[in-house]
PDB file of C-alpha atoms in Angstrom:
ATOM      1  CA  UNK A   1      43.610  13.319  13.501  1.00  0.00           C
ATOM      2  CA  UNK A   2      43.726  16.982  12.613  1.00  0.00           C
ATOM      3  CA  UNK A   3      42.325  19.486  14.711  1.00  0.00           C
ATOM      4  CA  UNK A   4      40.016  21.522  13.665  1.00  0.00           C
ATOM      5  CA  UNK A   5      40.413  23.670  16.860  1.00  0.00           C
ATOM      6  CA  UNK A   6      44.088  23.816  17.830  1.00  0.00           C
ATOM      7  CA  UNK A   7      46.215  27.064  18.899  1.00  0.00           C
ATOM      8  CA  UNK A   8      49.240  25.378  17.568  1.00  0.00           C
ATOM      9  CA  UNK A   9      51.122  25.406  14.641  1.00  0.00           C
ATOM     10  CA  UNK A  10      48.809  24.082  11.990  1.00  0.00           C
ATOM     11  CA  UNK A  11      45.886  26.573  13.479  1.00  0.00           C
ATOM     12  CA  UNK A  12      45.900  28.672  10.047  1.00  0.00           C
ATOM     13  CA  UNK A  13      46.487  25.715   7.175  1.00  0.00           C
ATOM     14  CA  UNK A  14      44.280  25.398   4.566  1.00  0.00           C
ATOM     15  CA  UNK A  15      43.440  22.300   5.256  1.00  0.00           C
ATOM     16  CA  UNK A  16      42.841  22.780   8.439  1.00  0.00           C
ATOM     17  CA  UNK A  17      40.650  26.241   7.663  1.00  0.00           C
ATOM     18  CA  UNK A  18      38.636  23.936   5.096  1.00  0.00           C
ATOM     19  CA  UNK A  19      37.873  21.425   7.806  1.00  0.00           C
ATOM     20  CA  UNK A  20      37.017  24.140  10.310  1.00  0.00           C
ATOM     21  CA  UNK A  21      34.167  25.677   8.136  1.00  0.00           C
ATOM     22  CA  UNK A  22      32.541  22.204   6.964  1.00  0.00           C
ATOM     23  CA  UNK A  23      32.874  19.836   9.711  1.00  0.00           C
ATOM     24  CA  UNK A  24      31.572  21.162  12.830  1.00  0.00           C
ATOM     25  CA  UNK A  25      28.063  21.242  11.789  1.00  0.00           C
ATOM     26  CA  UNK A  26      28.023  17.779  10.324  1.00  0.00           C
ATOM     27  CA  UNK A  27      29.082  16.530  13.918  1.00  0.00           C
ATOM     28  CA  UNK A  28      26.231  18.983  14.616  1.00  0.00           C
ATOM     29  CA  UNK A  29      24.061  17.457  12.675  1.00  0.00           C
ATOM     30  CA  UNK A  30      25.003  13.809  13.927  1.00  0.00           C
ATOM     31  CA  UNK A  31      24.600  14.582  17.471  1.00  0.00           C
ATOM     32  CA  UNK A  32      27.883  14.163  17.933  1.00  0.00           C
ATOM     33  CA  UNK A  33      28.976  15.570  21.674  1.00  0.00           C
ATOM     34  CA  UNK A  34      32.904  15.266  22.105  1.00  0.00           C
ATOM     35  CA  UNK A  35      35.862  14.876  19.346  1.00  0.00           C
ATOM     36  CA  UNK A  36      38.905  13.735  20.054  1.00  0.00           C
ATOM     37  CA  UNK A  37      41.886  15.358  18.034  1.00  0.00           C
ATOM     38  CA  UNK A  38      45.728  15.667  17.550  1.00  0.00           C
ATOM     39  CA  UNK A  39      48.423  16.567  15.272  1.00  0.00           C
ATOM     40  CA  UNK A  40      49.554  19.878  16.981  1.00  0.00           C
ATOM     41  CA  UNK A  41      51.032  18.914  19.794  1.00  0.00           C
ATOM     42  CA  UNK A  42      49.436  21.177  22.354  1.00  0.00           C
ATOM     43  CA  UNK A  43      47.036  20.891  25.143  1.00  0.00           C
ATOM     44  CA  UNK A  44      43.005  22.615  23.605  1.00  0.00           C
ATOM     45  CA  UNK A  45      39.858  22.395  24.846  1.00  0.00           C
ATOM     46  CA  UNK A  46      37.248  24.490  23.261  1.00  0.00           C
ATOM     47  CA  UNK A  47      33.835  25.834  24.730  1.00  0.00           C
ATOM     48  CA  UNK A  48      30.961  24.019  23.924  1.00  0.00           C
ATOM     49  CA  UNK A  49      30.663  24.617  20.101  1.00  0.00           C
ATOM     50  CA  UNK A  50      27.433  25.657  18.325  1.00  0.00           C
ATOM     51  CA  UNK A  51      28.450  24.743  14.981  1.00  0.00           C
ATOM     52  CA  UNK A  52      31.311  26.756  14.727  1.00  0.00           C
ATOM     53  CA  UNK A  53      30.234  29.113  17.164  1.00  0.00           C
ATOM     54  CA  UNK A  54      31.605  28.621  21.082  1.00  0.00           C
ATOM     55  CA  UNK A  55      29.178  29.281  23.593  1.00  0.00           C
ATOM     56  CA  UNK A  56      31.051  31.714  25.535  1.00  0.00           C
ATOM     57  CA  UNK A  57      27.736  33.397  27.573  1.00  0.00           C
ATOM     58  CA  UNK A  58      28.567  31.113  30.810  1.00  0.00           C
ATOM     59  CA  UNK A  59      32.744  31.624  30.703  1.00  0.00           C
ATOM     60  CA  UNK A  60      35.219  29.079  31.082  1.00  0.00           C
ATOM     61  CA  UNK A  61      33.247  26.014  32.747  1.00  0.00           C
ATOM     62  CA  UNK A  62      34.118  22.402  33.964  1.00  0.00           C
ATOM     63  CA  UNK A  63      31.019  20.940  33.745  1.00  0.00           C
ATOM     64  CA  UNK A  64      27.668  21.723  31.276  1.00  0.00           C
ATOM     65  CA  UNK A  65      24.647  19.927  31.673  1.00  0.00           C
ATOM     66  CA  UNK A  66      21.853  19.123  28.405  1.00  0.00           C
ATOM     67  CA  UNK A  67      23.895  21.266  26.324  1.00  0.00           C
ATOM     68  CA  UNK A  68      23.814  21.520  22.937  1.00  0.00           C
ATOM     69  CA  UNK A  69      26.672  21.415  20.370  1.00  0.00           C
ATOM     70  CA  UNK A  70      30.102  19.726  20.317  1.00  0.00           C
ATOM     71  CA  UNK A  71      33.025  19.415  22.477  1.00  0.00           C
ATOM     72  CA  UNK A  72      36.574  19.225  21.018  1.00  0.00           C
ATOM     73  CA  UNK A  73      40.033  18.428  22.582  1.00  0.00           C
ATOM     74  CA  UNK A  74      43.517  17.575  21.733  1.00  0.00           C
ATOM     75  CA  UNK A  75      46.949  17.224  23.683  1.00  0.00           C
ATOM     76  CA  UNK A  76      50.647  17.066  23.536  1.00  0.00           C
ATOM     77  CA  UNK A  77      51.830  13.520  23.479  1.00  0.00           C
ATOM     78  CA  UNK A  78      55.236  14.482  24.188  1.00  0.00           C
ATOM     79  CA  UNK A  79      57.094  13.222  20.971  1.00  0.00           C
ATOM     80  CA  UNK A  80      57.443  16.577  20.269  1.00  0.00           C
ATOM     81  CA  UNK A  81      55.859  20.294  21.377  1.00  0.00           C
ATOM     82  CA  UNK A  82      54.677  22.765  18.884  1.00  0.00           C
ATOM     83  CA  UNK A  83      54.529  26.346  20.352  1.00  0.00           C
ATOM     84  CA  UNK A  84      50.790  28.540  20.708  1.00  0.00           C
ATOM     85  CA  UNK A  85      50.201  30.318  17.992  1.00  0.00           C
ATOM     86  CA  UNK A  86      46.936  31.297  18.180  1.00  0.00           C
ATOM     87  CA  UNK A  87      46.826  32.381  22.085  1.00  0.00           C
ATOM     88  CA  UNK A  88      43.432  34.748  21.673  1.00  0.00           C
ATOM     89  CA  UNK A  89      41.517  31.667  20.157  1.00  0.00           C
ATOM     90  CA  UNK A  90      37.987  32.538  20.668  1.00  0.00           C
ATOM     91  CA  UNK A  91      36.444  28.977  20.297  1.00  0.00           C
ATOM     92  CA  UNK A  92      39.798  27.761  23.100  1.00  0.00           C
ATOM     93  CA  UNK A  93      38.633  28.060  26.544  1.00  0.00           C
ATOM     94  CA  UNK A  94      41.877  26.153  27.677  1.00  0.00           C
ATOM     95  CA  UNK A  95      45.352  25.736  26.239  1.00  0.00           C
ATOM     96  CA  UNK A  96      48.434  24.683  28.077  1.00  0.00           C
ATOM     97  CA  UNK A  97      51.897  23.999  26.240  1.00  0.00           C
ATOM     98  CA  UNK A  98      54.261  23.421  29.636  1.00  0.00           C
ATOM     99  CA  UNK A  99      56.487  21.295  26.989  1.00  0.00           C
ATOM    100  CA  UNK A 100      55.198  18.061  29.386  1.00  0.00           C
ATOM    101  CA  UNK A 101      53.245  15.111  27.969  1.00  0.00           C
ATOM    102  CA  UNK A 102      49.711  14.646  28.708  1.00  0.00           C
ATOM    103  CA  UNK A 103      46.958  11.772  29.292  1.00  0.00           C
ATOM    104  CA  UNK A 104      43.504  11.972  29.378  1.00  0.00           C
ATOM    105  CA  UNK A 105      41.541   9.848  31.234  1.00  0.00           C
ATOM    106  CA  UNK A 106      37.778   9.535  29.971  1.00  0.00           C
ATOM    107  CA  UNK A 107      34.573   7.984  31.676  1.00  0.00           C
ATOM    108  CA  UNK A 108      31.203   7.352  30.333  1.00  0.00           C
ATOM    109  CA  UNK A 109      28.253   6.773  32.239  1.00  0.00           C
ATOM    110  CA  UNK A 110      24.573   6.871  31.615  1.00  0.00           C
ATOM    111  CA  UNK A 111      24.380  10.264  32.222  1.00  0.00           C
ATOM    112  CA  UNK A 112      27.539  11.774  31.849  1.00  0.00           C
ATOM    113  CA  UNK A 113      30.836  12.245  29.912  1.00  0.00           C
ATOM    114  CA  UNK A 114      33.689  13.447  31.895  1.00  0.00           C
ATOM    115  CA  UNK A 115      37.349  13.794  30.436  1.00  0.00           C
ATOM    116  CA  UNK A 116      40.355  14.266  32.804  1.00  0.00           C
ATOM    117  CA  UNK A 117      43.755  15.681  31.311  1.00  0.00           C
ATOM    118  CA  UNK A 118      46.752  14.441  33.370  1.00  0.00           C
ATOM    119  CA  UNK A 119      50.623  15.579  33.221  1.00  0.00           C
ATOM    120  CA  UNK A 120      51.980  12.805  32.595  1.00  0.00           C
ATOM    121  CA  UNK A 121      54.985  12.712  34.732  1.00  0.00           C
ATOM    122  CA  UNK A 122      53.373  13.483  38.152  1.00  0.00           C
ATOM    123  CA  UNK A 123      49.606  12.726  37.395  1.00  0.00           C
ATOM    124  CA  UNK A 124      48.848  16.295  38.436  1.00  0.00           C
ATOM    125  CA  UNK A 125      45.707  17.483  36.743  1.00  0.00           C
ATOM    126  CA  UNK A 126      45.714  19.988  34.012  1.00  0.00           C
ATOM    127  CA  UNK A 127      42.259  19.983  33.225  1.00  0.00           C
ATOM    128  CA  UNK A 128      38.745  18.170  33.788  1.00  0.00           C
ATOM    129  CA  UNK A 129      35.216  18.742  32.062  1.00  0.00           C
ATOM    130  CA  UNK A 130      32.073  17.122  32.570  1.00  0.00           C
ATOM    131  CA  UNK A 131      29.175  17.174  30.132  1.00  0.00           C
ATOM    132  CA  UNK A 132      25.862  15.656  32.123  1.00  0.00           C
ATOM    133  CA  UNK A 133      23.077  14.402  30.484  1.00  0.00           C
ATOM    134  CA  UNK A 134      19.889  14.315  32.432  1.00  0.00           C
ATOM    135  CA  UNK A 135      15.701  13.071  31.288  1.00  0.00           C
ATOM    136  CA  UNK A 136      13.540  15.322  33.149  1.00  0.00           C
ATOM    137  CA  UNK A 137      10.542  14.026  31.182  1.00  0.00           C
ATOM    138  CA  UNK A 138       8.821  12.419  34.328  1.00  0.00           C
ATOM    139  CA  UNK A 139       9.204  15.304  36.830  1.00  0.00           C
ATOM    140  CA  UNK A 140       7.961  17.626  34.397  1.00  0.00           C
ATOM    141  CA  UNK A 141       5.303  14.980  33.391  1.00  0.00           C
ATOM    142  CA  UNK A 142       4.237  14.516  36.863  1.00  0.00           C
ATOM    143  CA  UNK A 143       4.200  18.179  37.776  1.00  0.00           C
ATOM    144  CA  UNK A 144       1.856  19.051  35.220  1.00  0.00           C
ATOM    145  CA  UNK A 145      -0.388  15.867  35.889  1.00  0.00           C
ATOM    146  CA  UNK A 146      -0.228  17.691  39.984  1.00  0.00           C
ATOM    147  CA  UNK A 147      -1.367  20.966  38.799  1.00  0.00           C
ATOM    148  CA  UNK A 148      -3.702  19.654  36.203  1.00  0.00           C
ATOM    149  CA  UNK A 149      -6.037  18.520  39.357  1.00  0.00           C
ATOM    150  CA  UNK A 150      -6.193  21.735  41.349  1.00  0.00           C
ATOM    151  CA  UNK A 151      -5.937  20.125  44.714  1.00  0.00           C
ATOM    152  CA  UNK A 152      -7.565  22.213  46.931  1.00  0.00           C
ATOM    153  CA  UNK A 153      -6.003  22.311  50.972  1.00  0.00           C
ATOM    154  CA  UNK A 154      -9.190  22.329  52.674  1.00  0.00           C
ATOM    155  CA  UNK A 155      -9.833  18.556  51.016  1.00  0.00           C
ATOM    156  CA  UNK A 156      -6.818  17.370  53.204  1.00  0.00           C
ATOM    157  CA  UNK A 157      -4.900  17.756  56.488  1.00  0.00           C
ATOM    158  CA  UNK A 158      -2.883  20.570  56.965  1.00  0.00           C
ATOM    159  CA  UNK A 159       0.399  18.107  57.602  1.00  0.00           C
ATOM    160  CA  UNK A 160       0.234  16.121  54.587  1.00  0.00           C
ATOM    161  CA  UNK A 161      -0.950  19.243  52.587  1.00  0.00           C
ATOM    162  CA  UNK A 162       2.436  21.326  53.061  1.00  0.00           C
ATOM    163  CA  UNK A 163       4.123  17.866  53.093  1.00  0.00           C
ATOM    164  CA  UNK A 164       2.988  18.056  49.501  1.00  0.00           C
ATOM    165  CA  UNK A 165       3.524  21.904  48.884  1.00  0.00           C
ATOM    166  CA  UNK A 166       7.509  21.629  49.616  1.00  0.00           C
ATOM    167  CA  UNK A 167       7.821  18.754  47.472  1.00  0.00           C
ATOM    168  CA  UNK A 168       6.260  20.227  44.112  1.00  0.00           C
ATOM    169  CA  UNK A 169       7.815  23.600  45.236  1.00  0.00           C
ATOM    170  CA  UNK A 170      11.239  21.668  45.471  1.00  0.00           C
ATOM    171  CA  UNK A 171      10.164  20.101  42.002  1.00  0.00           C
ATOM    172  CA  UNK A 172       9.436  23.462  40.354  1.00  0.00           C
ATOM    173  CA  UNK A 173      12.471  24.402  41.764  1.00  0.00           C
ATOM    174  CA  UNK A 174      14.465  21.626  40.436  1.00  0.00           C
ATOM    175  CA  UNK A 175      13.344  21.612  37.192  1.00  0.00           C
ATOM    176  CA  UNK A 176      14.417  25.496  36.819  1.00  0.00           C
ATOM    177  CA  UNK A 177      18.120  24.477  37.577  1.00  0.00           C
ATOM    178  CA  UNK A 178      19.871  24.012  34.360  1.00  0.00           C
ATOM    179  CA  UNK A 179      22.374  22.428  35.974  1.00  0.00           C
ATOM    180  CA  UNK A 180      20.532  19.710  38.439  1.00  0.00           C
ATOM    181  CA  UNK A 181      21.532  16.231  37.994  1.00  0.00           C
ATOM    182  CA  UNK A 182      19.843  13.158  37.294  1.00  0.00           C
ATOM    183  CA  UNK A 183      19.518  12.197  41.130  1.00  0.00           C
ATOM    184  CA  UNK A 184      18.275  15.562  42.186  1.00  0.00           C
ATOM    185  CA  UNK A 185      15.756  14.887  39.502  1.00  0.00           C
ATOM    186  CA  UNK A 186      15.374  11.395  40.198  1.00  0.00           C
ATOM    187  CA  UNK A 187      14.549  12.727  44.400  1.00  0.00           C
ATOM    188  CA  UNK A 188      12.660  15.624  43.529  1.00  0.00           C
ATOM    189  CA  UNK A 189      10.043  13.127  41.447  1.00  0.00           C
ATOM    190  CA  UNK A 190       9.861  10.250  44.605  1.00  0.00           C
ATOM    191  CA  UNK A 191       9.681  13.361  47.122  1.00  0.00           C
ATOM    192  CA  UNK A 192       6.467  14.483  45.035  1.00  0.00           C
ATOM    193  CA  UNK A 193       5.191  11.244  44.585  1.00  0.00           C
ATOM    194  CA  UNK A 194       5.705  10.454  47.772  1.00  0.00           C
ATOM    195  CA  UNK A 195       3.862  13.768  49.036  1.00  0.00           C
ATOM    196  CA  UNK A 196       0.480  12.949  46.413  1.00  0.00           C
ATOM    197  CA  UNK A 197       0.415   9.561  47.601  1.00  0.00           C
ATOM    198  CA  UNK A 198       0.268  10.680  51.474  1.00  0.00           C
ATOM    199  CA  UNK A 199      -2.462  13.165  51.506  1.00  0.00           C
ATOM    200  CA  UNK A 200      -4.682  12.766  53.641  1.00  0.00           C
ATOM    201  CA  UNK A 201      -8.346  13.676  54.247  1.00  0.00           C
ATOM    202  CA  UNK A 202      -9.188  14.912  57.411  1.00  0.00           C
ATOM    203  CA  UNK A 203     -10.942  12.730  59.460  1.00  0.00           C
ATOM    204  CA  UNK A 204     -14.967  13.757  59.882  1.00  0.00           C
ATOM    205  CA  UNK A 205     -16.369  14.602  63.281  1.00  0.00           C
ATOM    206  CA  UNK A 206     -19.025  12.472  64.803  1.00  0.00           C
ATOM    207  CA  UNK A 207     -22.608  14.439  64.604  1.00  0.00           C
ATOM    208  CA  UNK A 208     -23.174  12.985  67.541  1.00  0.00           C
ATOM    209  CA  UNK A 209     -20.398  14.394  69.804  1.00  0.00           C
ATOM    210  CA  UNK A 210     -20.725  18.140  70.741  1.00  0.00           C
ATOM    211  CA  UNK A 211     -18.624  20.648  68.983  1.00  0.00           C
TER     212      UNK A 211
END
């Protein structure tokens, strides 16, 4: 119930220091991704927290993808508003006190976590952040098993060879961007597949027939 991370006015209690300095690494520790939290009644979101470091090298993001650490939130139910007193939070990448009550609106899939913050009285958003989770065990597994075989370009036609090319350059590619999802992953492994299994030998010329 009390946050650990809030700009309001319990941000400097000692209880509140205490539980600042010991639990973020045991959620660390637990693979724990988001905490919910309340008590000061104010709208906080924090960066992407390292232990009780935030990851501030990106800026202020709505979406993070494989990340590591923990993300924290808490908002103003509207019983009653406490005022920002920590504005130049370094761990808050958003706070909002508009005295208005808030809702937040959470869905879970396989692969991702993404928590909308409503106003209450006009559903207008306030504030959304996604945290993706992707496995890109079997592209990379299947890139390596491509490479592993040195293909050579004179063993097959020239259609199906840069057929192939694009696709494992598109799956390099892919697997670069920090941020690609599970279906670009997901395309980017049938695309390559696809490619191996279509090459194509060329077909051999009669010795009979003239050159």
């Amino acid at each position: 119930h009390h946050s650990i991370y809030s700009t309001a006015s319990h941000v400097n209690d000692g209880d509140i220091i205490n539980r600042r300095n010991e639990l973020p690494q045991i959620f660390d520790d637990l693979d724990i991704d988001v905490v919910l939290m309340g008590h000061d009644h104010v709208y906080t979101r924090t960066y992407m927290m390292n232990g009780s470091t935030p990851d501030t090298s990106r800026g202020v993001q709505s979406s993070v993808t494989n990340s590591t650490g923990i993300l924290t939130a808490n908002s103003a139910s509207g019983s009653k508003y406490y005022d920002i007193k920590a504005p130049n939070a370094e761990y808050s990448a958003k706070m909002d006190q508009s005295y208005r009550r808030t809702v937040t609106d959470i869905d879970v899939t396989d692969t991702s976590y993404t928590m909308t913050t409503y106003y209450a009285d006009d559903m207008s958003v306030l504030d959304t952040f996604t945290i993706n989770k992707t496995d890109s065990s079997a592209l990379k597994n299947l890139v390596n098993e491509t490479e592993s075989k040195k293909l050579n370009s004179n063993d097959y036609t020239e259609e199906s060879w840069n057929t192939f090319q694009t696709a494992l350059t598109n799956a390099k590619s892919v697997l670069e961007n920090e941020n690609a999802s599970q279906s670009e992953l997901d395309d980017a492994y049938n695309a390559l597949k696809s490619a191996m299994d279509g090459l194509k030998a060329p077909e051999k010329k009669d010795p009979e027939q003239n050159p």
